[in-house]
mmCIF file of C-alpha atoms in Angstrom:
data_model
loop_
_atom_site.group_PDB
_atom_site.id
_atom_site.type_symbol
_atom_site.label_atom_id
_atom_site.label_comp_id
_atom_site.label_asym_id
_atom_site.label_seq_id
_atom_site.Cartn_x
_atom_site.Cartn_y
_atom_site.Cartn_z
ATOM 1 C CA MET A 10 8.304 6.271 -4.012
ATOM 2 C CA ILE A 11 9.578 2.695 -3.582
ATOM 3 C CA PRO A 12 6.073 1.285 -2.933
ATOM 4 C CA PHE A 13 4.777 3.056 -6.055
ATOM 5 C CA ILE A 14 7.581 1.664 -8.219
ATOM 6 C CA ALA A 15 7.194 -1.792 -6.666
ATOM 7 C CA MET A 16 3.477 -1.842 -7.414
ATOM 8 C CA PHE A 17 3.980 -0.739 -11.019
ATOM 9 C CA VAL A 18 6.860 -3.146 -11.702
ATOM 10 C CA SER A 19 4.984 -5.997 -9.986
ATOM 11 C CA LEU A 20 1.922 -5.348 -12.113
ATOM 12 C CA LEU A 21 4.016 -5.597 -15.270
ATOM 13 C CA LEU A 22 5.874 -8.655 -13.993
ATOM 14 C CA PHE A 23 2.740 -10.597 -13.035
ATOM 15 C CA ARG A 24 1.085 -9.655 -16.315
ATOM 16 C CA ALA A 25 4.200 -10.805 -18.207
ATOM 17 C CA LEU A 26 4.041 -14.110 -16.325
ATOM 18 C CA GLY A 27 0.461 -14.425 -17.535
ATOM 19 C CA PHE A 28 1.496 -13.786 -21.126
ATOM 20 C CA ALA A 29 4.299 -16.339 -20.666
ATOM 21 C CA GLY A 30 1.881 -19.058 -19.657
ATOM 22 C CA TRP A 31 0.932 -18.721 -15.989
ATOM 23 C CA GLU A 32 -2.796 -18.752 -16.675
ATOM 24 C CA TYR A 33 -3.821 -17.353 -13.308
ATOM 25 C CA THR A 34 -2.070 -14.028 -13.901
ATOM 26 C CA ASN A 35 -3.121 -13.824 -17.539
ATOM 27 C CA ASP A 36 -5.598 -11.203 -16.357
ATOM 28 C CA TRP A 37 -5.045 -7.530 -15.536
ATOM 29 C CA VAL A 38 -7.244 -7.604 -12.417
ATOM 30 C CA ILE A 39 -5.539 -10.667 -10.917
ATOM 31 C CA SER A 40 -2.128 -9.173 -11.727
ATOM 32 C CA LEU A 41 -3.212 -5.928 -10.058
ATOM 33 C CA ARG A 42 -4.230 -7.846 -6.923
ATOM 34 C CA PHE A 43 -0.752 -9.361 -6.739
ATOM 35 C CA ALA A 44 0.845 -5.951 -7.353
ATOM 36 C CA VAL A 45 -1.223 -4.369 -4.566
ATOM 37 C CA ALA A 46 -0.220 -7.225 -2.256
ATOM 38 C CA VAL A 47 3.472 -6.696 -3.061
ATOM 39 C CA MET A 48 3.147 -2.961 -2.430
ATOM 40 C CA PHE A 49 1.496 -3.458 0.964
ATOM 41 C CA LEU A 50 4.006 -6.108 2.036
ATOM 42 C CA ILE A 51 6.810 -3.667 1.234
ATOM 43 C CA THR A 52 5.148 -0.824 3.116
ATOM 44 C CA ALA A 53 4.399 -3.133 6.055
ATOM 45 C CA SER A 54 8.071 -4.080 6.305
ATOM 46 C CA ALA A 55 8.884 -0.461 7.160
ATOM 47 C CA HIS A 56 6.798 -0.699 10.323
ATOM 48 C CA TRP A 57 9.540 -2.700 12.031
ATOM 49 C CA GLY A 58 13.270 -2.166 11.716
ATOM 50 C CA LYS A 59 15.325 0.902 10.921
ATOM 51 C CA ARG A 60 12.465 2.995 9.457
ATOM 52 C CA ARG A 61 10.124 2.404 12.400
ATOM 53 C CA ALA A 62 11.203 5.544 14.279
ATOM 54 C CA ASP A 63 10.559 7.640 11.164
ATOM 55 C CA LEU A 64 7.044 6.205 10.833
ATOM 56 C CA ILE A 65 6.320 6.848 14.499
ATOM 57 C CA ALA A 66 7.453 10.462 14.032
ATOM 58 C CA MET A 67 4.978 10.817 11.133
ATOM 59 C CA VAL A 68 1.981 10.109 13.363
ATOM 60 C CA PRO A 69 0.383 13.493 14.115
ATOM 61 C CA PRO A 70 0.724 14.509 17.788
ATOM 62 C CA GLY A 71 -3.036 14.382 18.392
ATOM 63 C CA ILE A 72 -3.061 10.615 17.883
ATOM 64 C CA PRO A 73 -2.060 8.765 21.067
ATOM 65 C CA TYR A 74 0.148 5.677 21.234
ATOM 66 C CA ALA A 75 1.984 6.372 17.979
ATOM 67 C CA ALA A 76 4.216 3.287 18.251
ATOM 68 C CA PHE A 77 1.176 1.061 18.770
ATOM 69 C CA VAL A 78 -0.618 2.699 15.824
ATOM 70 C CA VAL A 79 2.391 2.033 13.589
ATOM 71 C CA SER A 80 2.467 -1.622 14.672
ATOM 72 C CA VAL A 81 -1.263 -2.112 14.143
ATOM 73 C CA THR A 82 -1.234 -0.506 10.706
ATOM 74 C CA GLY A 83 1.691 -2.726 9.729
ATOM 75 C CA VAL A 84 -0.223 -5.837 10.777
ATOM 76 C CA LEU A 85 -3.315 -4.601 8.915
ATOM 77 C CA GLU A 86 -1.239 -4.014 5.773
ATOM 78 C CA ILE A 87 0.054 -7.597 5.925
ATOM 79 C CA ALA A 88 -3.453 -8.960 6.514
ATOM 80 C CA GLY A 89 -4.844 -6.889 3.653
ATOM 81 C CA ALA A 90 -2.059 -8.018 1.321
ATOM 82 C CA ILE A 91 -2.921 -11.647 2.025
ATOM 83 C CA LEU A 92 -6.705 -11.270 2.010
ATOM 84 C CA ILE A 93 -6.828 -9.356 -1.289
ATOM 85 C CA LEU A 94 -5.425 -12.481 -2.975
ATOM 86 C CA ILE A 95 -8.175 -14.778 -1.659
ATOM 87 C CA PRO A 96 -11.267 -14.471 -3.888
ATOM 88 C CA ALA A 97 -13.714 -14.870 -0.988
ATOM 89 C CA THR A 98 -12.113 -11.966 0.917
ATOM 90 C CA THR A 99 -10.938 -9.725 -1.929
ATOM 91 C CA ALA A 100 -13.725 -7.130 -1.671
ATOM 92 C CA PHE A 101 -13.497 -7.050 2.135
ATOM 93 C CA ALA A 102 -9.712 -6.567 1.986
ATOM 94 C CA SER A 103 -10.012 -3.922 -0.705
ATOM 95 C CA SER A 104 -12.507 -1.941 1.369
ATOM 96 C CA GLY A 105 -10.349 -2.184 4.484
ATOM 97 C CA LEU A 106 -7.174 -1.197 2.654
ATOM 98 C CA ALA A 107 -8.934 1.746 0.997
ATOM 99 C CA LEU A 108 -10.212 2.984 4.364
ATOM 100 C CA MET A 109 -6.754 2.531 5.850
ATOM 101 C CA LEU A 110 -5.148 4.550 3.035
ATOM 102 C CA LEU A 111 -7.595 7.361 3.761
ATOM 103 C CA ALA A 112 -7.067 7.133 7.521
ATOM 104 C CA MET A 113 -3.278 7.161 7.223
ATOM 105 C CA PHE A 114 -3.092 10.048 4.752
ATOM 106 C CA PRO A 115 -2.966 12.718 7.496
ATOM 107 C CA ALA A 116 0.360 11.199 8.599
ATOM 108 C CA ASN A 117 1.727 11.841 5.112
ATOM 109 C CA VAL A 118 0.443 15.414 5.214
ATOM 110 C CA TYR A 119 2.044 15.898 8.629
ATOM 111 C CA ALA A 120 5.369 14.469 7.388
ATOM 112 C CA ALA A 121 5.365 16.714 4.316
ATOM 113 C CA LYS A 122 4.339 19.816 6.275
ATOM 114 C CA HIS A 123 7.056 19.257 8.882
ATOM 115 C CA ARG A 124 9.616 17.938 6.372
ATOM 116 C CA LEU A 125 10.135 14.740 8.320
ATOM 117 C CA PRO A 126 12.666 12.377 6.763
ATOM 118 C CA LEU A 127 11.987 8.737 5.968
ATOM 119 C CA ASP A 128 15.050 6.516 5.926
ATOM 120 C CA GLY A 129 17.264 9.604 5.789
ATOM 121 C CA LYS A 130 15.505 11.002 2.722
ATOM 122 C CA PRO A 131 13.251 14.063 2.772
ATOM 123 C CA ALA A 132 9.514 13.493 2.934
ATOM 124 C CA THR A 133 7.786 13.439 -0.427
ATOM 125 C CA PRO A 134 6.201 16.854 -1.058
ATOM 126 C CA ILE A 135 2.456 16.889 -0.515
ATOM 127 C CA GLY A 136 1.527 17.298 -4.217
ATOM 128 C CA PRO A 137 3.329 14.189 -5.505
ATOM 129 C CA ARG A 138 2.372 12.286 -2.341
ATOM 130 C CA THR A 139 -1.298 13.091 -2.879
ATOM 131 C CA LEU A 140 -1.091 11.863 -6.473
ATOM 132 C CA MET A 141 0.564 8.624 -5.349
ATOM 133 C CA GLN A 142 -2.118 8.166 -2.693
ATOM 134 C CA ILE A 143 -4.815 8.578 -5.349
ATOM 135 C CA VAL A 144 -3.100 5.953 -7.526
ATOM 136 C CA PHE A 145 -2.811 3.571 -4.553
ATOM 137 C CA LEU A 146 -6.464 4.126 -3.680
ATOM 138 C CA ALA A 147 -7.594 3.550 -7.279
ATOM 139 C CA ALA A 148 -5.471 0.395 -7.539
ATOM 140 C CA VAL A 149 -6.863 -1.011 -4.288
ATOM 141 C CA ILE A 150 -10.453 -0.307 -5.320
ATOM 142 C CA MET A 151 -10.007 -1.738 -8.827
ATOM 143 C CA ALA A 152 -8.200 -4.813 -7.481
ATOM 144 C CA GLY A 153 -11.003 -5.500 -5.058
ATOM 145 C CA TRP A 154 -14.100 -4.606 -6.980
ATOM 146 C CA LEU A 155 -13.429 -5.288 -10.665
ATOM 147 C CA PRO A 156 -14.174 -8.865 -11.689
ATOM 148 C CA PRO A 157 -11.351 -10.862 -13.264
ATOM 149 C CA GLN A 158 -11.480 -10.610 -17.042
ATOM 150 C CA GLY A 159 -10.020 -14.057 -17.798
#
C-alpha cells in the first residue's frame, strides 16, 4: 500500500510544484513520470534490508535462485525509475517496467494465497492487490507513452 500512496502523493506534489512555478512539472504526464519513478525507487529499496527476506519468501518455489531474482528486480526497478525520466528512454523504460510488473505479479498472488507477511504485516489480499497492480500498470504505460501536454 505504501508504494500506491507514495505514487499518488508524489503525483499531486509534482503537479503542485508545476502550478507553483516549476515549469517542467506543469504537466500531468511529466508529473506522472516523476511519481512512477518515486514509486519504483521506494519498492526497490525493499529489495535490500529488513524486508528482503519477506520478498525472497514471496518468490514462488518453481522459480530458482529467489535471492538473485529479488536483487535483479530491485536493480531493474532502479534503472526503470531513472530511465523513465529521460525523454530518449521513457518509452523503453515504460515498456520494461510494464513487463516487469506483469512478470512479478505471480509473486503477489503467491504471497496472498499463502498469507505471507511483508514487514510484519499480512499480505494484501489478492483483490485489492490486483487493483493496485492494474493502477501501477496503467500509470507506467501512460507515463511512458502519452506525450507531455505542456
